[in-house]
mmCIF file of C-alpha atoms and ligand atoms in Angstrom:
data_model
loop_
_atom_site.group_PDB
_atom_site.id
_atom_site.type_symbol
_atom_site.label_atom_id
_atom_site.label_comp_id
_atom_site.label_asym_id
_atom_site.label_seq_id
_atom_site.Cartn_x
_atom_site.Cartn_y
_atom_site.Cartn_z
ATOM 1 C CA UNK A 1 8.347 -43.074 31.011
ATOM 2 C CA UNK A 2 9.216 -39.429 32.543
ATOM 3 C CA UNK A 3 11.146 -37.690 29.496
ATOM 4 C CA UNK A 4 8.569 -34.712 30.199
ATOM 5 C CA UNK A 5 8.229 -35.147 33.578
ATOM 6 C CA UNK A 6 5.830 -32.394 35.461
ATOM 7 C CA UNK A 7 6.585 -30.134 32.109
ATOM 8 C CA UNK A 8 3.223 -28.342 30.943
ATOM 9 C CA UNK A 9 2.597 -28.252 27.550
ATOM 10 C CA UNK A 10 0.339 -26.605 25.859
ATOM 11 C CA UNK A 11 -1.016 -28.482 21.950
ATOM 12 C CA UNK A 12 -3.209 -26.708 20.508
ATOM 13 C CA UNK A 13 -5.735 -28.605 17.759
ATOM 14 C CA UNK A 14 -4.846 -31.444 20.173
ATOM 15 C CA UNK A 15 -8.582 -32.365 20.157
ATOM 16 C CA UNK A 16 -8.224 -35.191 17.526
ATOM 17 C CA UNK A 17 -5.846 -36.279 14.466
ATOM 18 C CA UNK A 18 -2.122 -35.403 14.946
ATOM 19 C CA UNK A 19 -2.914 -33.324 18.104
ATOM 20 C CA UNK A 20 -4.090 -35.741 20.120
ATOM 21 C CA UNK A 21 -1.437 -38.592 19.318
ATOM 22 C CA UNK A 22 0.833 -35.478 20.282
ATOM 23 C CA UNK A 23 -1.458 -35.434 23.693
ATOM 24 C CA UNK A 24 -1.532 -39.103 24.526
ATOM 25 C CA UNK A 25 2.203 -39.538 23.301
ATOM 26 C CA UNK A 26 3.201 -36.654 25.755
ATOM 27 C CA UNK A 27 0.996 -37.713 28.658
ATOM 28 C CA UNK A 28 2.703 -41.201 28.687
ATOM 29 C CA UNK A 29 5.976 -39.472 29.057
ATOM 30 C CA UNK A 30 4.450 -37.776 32.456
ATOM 31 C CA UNK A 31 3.734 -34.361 30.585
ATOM 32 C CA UNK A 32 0.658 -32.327 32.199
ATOM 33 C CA UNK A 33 -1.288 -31.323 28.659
ATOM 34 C CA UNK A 34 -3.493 -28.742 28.002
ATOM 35 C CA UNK A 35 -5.312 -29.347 25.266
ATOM 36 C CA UNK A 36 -6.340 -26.047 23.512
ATOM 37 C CA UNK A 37 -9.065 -26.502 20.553
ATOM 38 C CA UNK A 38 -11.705 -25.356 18.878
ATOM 39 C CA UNK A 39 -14.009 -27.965 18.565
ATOM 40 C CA UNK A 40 -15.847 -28.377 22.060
ATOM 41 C CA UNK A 41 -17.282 -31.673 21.968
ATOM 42 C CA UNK A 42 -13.984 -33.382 20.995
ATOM 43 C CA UNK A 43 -12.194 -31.180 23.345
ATOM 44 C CA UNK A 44 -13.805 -32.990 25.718
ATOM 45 C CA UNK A 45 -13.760 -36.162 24.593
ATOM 46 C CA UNK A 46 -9.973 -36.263 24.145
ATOM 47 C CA UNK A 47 -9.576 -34.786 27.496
ATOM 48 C CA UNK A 48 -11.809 -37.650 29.105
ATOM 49 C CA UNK A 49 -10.068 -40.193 27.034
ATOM 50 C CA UNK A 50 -6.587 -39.068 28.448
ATOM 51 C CA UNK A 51 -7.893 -38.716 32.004
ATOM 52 C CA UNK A 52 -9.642 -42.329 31.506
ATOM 53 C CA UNK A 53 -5.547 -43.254 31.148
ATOM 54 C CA UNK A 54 -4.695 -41.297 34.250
ATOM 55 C CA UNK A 55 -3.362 -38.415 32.593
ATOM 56 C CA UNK A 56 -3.060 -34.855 33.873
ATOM 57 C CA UNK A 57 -4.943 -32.867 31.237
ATOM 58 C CA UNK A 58 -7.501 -30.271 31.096
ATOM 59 C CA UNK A 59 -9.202 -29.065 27.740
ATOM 60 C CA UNK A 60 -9.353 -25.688 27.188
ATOM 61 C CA UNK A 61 -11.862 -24.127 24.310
ATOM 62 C CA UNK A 62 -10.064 -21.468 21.721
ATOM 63 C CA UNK A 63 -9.659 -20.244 18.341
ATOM 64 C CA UNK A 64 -6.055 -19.341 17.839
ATOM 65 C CA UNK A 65 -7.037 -17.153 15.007
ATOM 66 C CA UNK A 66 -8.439 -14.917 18.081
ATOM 67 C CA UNK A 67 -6.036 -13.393 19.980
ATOM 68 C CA UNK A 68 -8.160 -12.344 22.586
ATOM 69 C CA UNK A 69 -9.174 -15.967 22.763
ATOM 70 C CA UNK A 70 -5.227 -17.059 23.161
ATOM 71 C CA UNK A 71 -4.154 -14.560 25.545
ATOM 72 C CA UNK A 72 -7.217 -16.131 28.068
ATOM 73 C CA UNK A 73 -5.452 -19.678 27.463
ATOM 74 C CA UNK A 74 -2.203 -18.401 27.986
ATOM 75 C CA UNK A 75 -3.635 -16.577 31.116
ATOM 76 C CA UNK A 76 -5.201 -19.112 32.269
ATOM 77 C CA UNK A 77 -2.671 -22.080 31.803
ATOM 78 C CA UNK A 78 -0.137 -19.670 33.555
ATOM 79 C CA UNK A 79 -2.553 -19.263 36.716
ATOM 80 C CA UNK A 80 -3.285 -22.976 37.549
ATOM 81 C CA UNK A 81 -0.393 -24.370 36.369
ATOM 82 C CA UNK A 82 2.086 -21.813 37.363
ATOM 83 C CA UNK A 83 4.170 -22.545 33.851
ATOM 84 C CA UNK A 84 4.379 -23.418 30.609
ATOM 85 C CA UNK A 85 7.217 -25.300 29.028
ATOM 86 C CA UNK A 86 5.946 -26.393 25.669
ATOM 87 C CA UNK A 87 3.957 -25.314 22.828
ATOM 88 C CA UNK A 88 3.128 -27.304 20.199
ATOM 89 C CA UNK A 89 1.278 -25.225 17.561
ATOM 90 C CA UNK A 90 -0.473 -27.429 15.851
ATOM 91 C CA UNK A 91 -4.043 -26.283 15.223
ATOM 92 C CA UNK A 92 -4.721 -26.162 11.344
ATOM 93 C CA UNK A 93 -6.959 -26.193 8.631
ATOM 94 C CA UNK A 94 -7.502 -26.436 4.739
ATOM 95 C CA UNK A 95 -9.541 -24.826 2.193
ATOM 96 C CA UNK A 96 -8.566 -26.282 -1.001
ATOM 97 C CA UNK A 97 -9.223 -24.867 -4.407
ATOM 98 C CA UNK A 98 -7.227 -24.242 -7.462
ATOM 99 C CA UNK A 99 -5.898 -20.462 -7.993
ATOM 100 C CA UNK A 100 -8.434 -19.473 -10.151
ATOM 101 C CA UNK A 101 -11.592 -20.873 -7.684
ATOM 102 C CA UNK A 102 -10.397 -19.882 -4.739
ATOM 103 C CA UNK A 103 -12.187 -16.878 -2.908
ATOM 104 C CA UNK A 104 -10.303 -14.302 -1.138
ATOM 105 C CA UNK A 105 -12.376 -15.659 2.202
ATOM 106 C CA UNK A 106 -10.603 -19.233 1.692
ATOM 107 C CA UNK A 107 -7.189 -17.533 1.141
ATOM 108 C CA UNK A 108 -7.868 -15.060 4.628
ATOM 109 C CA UNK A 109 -9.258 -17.759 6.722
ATOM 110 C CA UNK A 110 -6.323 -20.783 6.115
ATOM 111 C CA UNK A 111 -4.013 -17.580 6.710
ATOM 112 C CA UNK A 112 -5.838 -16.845 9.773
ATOM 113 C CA UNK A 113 -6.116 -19.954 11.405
ATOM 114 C CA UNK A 114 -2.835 -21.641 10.031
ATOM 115 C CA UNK A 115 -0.648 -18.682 9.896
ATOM 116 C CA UNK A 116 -1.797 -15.667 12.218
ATOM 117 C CA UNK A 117 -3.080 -18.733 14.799
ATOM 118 C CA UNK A 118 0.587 -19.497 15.303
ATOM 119 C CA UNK A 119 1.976 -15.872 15.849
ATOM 120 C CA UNK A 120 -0.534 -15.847 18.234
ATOM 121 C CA UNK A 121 0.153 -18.469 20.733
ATOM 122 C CA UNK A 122 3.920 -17.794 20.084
ATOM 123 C CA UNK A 123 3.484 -14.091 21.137
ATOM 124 C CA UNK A 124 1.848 -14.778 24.224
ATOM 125 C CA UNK A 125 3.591 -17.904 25.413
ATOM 126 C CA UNK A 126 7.474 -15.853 24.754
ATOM 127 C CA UNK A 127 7.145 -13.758 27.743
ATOM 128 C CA UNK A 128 6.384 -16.680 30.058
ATOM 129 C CA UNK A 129 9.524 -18.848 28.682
ATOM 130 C CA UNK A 130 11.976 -15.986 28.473
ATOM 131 C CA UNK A 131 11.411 -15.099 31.930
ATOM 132 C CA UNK A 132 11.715 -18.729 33.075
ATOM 133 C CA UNK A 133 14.606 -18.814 30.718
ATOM 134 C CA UNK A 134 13.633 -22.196 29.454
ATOM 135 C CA UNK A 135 11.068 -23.665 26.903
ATOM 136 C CA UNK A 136 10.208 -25.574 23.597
ATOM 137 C CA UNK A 137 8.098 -24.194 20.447
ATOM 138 C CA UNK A 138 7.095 -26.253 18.188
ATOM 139 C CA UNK A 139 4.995 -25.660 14.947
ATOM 140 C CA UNK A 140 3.392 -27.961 12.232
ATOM 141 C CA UNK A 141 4.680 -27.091 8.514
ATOM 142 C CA UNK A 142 3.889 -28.829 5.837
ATOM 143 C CA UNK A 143 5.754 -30.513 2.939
ATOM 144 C CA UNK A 144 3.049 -28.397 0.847
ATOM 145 C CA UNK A 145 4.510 -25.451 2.353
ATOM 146 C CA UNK A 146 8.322 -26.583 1.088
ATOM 147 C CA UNK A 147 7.252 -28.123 -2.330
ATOM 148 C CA UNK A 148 3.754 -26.655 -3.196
ATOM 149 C CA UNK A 149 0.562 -28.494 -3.676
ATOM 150 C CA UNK A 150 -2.169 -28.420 -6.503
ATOM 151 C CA UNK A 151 -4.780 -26.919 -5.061
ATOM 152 C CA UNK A 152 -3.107 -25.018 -1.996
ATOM 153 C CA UNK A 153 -2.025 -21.885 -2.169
ATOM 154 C CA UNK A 154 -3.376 -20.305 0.585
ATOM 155 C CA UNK A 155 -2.686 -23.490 3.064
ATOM 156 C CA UNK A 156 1.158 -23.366 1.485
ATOM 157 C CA UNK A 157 1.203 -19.851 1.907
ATOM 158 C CA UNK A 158 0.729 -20.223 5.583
ATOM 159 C CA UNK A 159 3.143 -23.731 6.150
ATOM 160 C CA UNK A 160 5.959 -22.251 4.129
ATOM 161 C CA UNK A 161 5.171 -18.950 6.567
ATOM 162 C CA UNK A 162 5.734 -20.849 9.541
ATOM 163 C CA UNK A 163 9.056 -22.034 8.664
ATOM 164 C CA UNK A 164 10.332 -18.848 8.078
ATOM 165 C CA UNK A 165 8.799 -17.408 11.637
ATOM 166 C CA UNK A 166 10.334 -20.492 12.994
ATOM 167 C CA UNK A 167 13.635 -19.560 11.567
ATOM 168 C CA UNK A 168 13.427 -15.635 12.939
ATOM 169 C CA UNK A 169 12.180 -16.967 16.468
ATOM 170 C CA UNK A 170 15.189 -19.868 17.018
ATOM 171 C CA UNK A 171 17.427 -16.038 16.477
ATOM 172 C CA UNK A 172 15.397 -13.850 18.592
ATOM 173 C CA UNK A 173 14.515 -16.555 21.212
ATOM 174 C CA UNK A 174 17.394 -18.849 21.005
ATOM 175 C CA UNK A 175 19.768 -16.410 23.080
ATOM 176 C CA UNK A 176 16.782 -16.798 25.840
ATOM 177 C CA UNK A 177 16.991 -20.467 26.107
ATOM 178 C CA UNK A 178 13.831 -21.215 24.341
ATOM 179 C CA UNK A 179 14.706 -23.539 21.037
ATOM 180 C CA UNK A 180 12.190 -23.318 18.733
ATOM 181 C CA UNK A 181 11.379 -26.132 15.480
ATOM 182 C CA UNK A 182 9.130 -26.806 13.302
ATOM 183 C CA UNK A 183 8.047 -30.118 12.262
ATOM 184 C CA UNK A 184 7.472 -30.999 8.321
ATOM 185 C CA UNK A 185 4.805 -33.967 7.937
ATOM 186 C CA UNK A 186 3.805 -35.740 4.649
ATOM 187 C CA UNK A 187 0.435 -36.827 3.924
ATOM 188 C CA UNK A 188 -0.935 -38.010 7.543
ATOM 189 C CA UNK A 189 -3.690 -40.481 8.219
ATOM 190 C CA UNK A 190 -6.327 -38.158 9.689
ATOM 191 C CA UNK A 191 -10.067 -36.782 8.876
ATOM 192 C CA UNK A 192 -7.779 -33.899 6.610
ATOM 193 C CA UNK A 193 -6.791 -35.891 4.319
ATOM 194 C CA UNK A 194 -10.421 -37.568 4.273
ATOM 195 C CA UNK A 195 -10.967 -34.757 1.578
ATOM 196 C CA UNK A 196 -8.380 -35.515 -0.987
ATOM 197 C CA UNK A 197 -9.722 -37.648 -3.817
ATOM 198 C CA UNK A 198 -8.252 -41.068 -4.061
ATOM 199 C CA UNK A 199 -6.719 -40.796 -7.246
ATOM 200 C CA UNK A 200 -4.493 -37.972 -5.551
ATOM 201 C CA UNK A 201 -4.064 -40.091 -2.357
ATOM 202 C CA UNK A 202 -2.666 -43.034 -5.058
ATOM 203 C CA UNK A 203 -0.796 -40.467 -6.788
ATOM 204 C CA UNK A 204 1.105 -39.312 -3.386
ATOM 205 C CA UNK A 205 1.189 -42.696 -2.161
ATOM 206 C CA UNK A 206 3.040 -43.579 -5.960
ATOM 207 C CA UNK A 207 5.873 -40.843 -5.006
ATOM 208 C CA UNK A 208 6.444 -42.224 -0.927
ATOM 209 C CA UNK A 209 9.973 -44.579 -0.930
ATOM 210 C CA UNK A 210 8.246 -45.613 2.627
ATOM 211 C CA UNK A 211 4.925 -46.384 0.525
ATOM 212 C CA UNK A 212 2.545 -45.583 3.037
ATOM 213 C CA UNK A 213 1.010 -42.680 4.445
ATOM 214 C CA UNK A 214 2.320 -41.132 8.011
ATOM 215 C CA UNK A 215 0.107 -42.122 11.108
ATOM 216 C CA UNK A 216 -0.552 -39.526 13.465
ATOM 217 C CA UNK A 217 2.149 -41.191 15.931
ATOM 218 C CA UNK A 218 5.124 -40.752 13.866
ATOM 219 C CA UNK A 219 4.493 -37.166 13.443
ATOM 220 C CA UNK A 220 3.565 -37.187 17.628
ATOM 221 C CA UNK A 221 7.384 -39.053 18.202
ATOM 222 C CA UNK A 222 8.781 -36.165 16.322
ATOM 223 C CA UNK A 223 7.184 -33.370 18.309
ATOM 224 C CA UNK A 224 7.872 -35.305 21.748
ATOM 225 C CA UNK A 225 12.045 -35.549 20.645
ATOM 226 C CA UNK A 226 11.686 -31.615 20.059
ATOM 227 C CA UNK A 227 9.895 -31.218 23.371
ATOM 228 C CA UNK A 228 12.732 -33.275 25.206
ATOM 229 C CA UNK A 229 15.961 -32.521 26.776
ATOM 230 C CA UNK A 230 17.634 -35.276 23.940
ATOM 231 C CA UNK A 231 17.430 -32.155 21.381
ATOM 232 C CA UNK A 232 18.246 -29.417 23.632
ATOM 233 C CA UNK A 233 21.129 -28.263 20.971
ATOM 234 C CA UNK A 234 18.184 -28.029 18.158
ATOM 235 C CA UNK A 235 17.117 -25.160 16.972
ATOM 236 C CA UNK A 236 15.606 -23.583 14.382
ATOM 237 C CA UNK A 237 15.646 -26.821 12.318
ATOM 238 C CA UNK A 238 12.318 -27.854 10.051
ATOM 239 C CA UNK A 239 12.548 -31.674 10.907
ATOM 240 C CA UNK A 240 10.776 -33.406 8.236
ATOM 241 C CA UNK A 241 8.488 -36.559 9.115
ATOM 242 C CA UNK A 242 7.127 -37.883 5.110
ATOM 243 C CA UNK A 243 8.118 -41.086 4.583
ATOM 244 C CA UNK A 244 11.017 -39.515 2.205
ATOM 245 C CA UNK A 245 8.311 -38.248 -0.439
ATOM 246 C CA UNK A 246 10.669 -35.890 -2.421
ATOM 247 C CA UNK A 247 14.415 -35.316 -1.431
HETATM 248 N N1 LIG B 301 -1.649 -33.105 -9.126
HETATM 249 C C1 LIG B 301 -1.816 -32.827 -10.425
HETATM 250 N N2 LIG B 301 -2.960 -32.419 -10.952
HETATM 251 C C2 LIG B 301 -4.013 -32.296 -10.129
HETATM 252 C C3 LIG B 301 -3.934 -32.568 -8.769
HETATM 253 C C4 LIG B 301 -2.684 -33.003 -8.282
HETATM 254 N N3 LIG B 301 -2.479 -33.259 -6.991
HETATM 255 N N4 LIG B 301 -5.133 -32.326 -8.213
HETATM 256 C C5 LIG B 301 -5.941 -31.936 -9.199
HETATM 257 N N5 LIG B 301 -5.262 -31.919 -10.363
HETATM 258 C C6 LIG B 301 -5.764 -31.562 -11.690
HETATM 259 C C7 LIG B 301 -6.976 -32.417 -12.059
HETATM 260 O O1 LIG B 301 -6.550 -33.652 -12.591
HETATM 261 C C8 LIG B 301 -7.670 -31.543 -13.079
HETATM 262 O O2 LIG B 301 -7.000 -31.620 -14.304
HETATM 263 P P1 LIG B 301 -7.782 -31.357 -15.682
HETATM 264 O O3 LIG B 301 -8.335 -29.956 -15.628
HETATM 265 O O4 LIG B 301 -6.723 -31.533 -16.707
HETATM 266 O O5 LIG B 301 -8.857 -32.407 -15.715
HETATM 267 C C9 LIG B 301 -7.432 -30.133 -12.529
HETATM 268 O O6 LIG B 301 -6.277 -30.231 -11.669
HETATM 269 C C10 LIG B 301 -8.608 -29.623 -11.743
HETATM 270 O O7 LIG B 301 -8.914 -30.604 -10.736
HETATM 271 P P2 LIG B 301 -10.396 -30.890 -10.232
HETATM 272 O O8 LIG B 301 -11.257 -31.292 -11.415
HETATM 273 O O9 LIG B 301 -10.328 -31.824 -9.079
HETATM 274 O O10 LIG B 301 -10.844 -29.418 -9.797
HETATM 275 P P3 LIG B 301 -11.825 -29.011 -8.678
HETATM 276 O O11 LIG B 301 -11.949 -27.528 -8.775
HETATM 277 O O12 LIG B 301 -13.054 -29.844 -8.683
HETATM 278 O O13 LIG B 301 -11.049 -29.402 -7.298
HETATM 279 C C11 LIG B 301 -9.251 -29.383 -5.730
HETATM 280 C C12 LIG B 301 -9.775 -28.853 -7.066
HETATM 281 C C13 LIG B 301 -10.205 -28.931 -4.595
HETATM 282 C C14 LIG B 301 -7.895 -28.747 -5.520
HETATM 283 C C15 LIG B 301 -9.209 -30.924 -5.764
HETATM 284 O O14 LIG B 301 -8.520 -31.337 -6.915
HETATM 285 C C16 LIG B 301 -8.489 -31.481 -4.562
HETATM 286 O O15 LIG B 301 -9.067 -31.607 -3.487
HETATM 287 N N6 LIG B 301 -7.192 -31.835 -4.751
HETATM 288 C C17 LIG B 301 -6.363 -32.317 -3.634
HETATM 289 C C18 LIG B 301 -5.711 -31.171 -2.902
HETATM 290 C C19 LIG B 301 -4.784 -31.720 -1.853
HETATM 291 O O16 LIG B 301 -3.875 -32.481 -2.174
HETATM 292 N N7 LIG B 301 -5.011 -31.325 -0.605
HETATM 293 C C20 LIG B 301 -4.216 -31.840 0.503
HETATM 294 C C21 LIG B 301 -5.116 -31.902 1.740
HETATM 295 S S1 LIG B 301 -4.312 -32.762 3.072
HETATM 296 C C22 LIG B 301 -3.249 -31.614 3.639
HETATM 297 O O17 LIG B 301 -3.288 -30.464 3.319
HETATM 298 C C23 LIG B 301 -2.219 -32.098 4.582
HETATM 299 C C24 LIG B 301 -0.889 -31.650 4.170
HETATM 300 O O18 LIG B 301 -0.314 -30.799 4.817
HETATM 301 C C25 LIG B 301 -0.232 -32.288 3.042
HETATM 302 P P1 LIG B 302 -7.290 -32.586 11.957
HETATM 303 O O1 LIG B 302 -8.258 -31.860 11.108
HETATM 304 O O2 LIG B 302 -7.510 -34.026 12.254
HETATM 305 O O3 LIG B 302 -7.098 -31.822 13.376
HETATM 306 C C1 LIG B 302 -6.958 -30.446 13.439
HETATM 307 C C2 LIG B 302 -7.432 -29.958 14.795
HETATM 308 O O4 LIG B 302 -7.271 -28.534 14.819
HETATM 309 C C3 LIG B 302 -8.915 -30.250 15.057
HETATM 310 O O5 LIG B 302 -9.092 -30.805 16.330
HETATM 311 C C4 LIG B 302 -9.569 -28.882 14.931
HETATM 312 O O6 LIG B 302 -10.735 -28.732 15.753
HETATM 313 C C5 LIG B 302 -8.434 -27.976 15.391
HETATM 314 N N1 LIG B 302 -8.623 -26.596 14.940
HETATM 315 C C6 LIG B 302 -8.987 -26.185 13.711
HETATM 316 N N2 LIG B 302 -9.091 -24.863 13.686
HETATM 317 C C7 LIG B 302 -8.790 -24.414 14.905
HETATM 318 C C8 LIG B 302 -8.730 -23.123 15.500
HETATM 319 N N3 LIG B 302 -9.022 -22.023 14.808
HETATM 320 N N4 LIG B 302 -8.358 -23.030 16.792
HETATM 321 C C9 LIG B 302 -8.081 -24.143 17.520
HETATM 322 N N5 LIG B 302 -8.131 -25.379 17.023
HETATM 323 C C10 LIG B 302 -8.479 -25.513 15.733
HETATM 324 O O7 LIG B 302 -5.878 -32.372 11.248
HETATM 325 P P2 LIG B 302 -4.464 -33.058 11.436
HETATM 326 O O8 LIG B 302 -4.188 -33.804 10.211
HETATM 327 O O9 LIG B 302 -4.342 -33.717 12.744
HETATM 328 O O10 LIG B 302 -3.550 -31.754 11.377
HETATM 329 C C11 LIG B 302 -2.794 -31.260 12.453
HETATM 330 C C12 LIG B 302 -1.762 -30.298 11.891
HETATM 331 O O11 LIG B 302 -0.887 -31.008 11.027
HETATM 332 C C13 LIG B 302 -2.362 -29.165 11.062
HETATM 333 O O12 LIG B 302 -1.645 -27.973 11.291
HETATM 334 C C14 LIG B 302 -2.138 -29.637 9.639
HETATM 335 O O13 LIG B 302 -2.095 -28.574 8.748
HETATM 336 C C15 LIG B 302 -0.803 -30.332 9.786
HETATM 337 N N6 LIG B 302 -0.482 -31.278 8.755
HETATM 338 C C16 LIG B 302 -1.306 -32.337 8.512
HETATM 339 C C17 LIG B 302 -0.971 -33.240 7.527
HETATM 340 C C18 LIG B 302 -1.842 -34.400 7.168
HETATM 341 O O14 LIG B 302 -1.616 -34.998 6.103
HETATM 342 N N7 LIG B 302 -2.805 -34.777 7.993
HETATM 343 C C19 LIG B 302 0.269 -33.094 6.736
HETATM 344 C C20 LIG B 302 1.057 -31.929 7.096
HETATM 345 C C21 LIG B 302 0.685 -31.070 8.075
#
């Protein structure tokens, strides 16, 4: 399997959940994948786990709400790699609580991490993909972000947010031969949903024509087709990956 042959990519909250599906998924398809998270000791495991499967893939601690933090990965993918050909921003996080509970810290840090995180590894991945004239950014919406969600406004705030940077980069970057998407999942089997009470998870379920819940792979196929040459006229385009939940 070779449709990203020798291309680096960077995913970033690749550590476990959607990320790492995104990591294994792209590894198969001979991609060399940095892994770029947060969380250490699954950092590590993931990148042992990929290596275990022969993969080329190094794990590289950040918080992409620190751009100090992101400019060293960038810096340092650039160095031993010598390029980078995909981003996958994918890192995210959720602190849920209904409008009138929710603190201005759980509002700044979803912004940060979710919102400012992607601006972040955009910013300093551009350069390097406008002057190889070539390259793929991809980010992780939200169907919150498109419809709303009880309970998220600070976590919709920064999916919807994404879309529209999405939309302004395809225009500025575009012209540079850089296409940049933005994937839309539904409700995804991984420890983030974990938190939503079961009557909610019913609820959603209730509302899905597909009746299920995504798995981490189907949202991983999605970012590998937008990482391959098959969608090389793509761009700008919020791809949505939810079973159909509300059309
Ligand atoms: N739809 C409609 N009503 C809802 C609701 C929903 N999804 N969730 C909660 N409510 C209602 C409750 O039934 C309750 O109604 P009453 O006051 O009439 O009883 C009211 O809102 C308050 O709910 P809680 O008693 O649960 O309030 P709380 O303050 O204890 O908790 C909450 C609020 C933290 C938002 C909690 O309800 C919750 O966790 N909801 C789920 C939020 C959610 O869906 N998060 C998605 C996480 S996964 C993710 O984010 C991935 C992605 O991209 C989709
Ligand atoms: P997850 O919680 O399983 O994985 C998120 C990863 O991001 C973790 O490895 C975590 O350590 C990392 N991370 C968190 N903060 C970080 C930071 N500041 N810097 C670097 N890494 C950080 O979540 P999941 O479900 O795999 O989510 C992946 C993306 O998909 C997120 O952006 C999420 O918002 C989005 N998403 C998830 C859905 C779901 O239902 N699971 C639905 C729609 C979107």
């Amino acid at each position: 399997m070779t449709r990203l042959k020798e291309r680096v990519a960077i995913i970033t909250g690749g550590a476990q959940g959607i990320g790492f599906s995104t990591a294994q998924r792209f590894a198969e398809e001979g991609a060399v994948v940095v892994i770029a998270d947060f969380d250490q000791d699954k950092g590590l495991q993931s990148e042992q786990a990929l290596r275990n499967e022969h993969a080329r893939c190094k794990f590289i601690p950040v918080d992409v709400a620190d751009r100090t933090n992101v400019d060293a990965l960038v810096a340092t993918v650039k160095q031993e790699f010598g390029r980078i050909d995909i981003l996958v921003n994918n890192a995210g996080i959720t602190k849920d609580a209904m409008l009138r509970k929710m603190t201005p810290d759980q509002f700044e840090h979803v912004i940060q991490v979710n919102l400012s995180g992607v601006f972040n590894c955009t910013q300093a991945v551009a350069p390097i993909m406008i002057e190889q004239e070539k390259g793929k950014i991809i980010s992780t919406s939200s169907v919150s972000g498109v419809y709303g969600n009880v309970g998220q406004t600070n976590y919709a705030a920064a999916k919807a947010g994404i879309i529209g940077m999405t939309k302004t980069w395809a225009k500025e970057l575009g012209r540079k031969g850089i296409n940049v998407n933005a994937v839309v999942p539904g409700f995804t089997e991984t420890r983030m949903v974990e938190t939503v009470p079961q009557n909610v998870i019913d609820q959603i379920k209730s509302q899905i024509p597909m009746q299920r819940l995504g798995r981490p792979e189907d949202i991983a196929n999605a970012y590998l087709f937008l990482a391959s040459e098959e969608s090389e006229y793509i761009n700008g385009h919020a791809l949505h990956v939810d079973g159909g939940i509300m059309m």
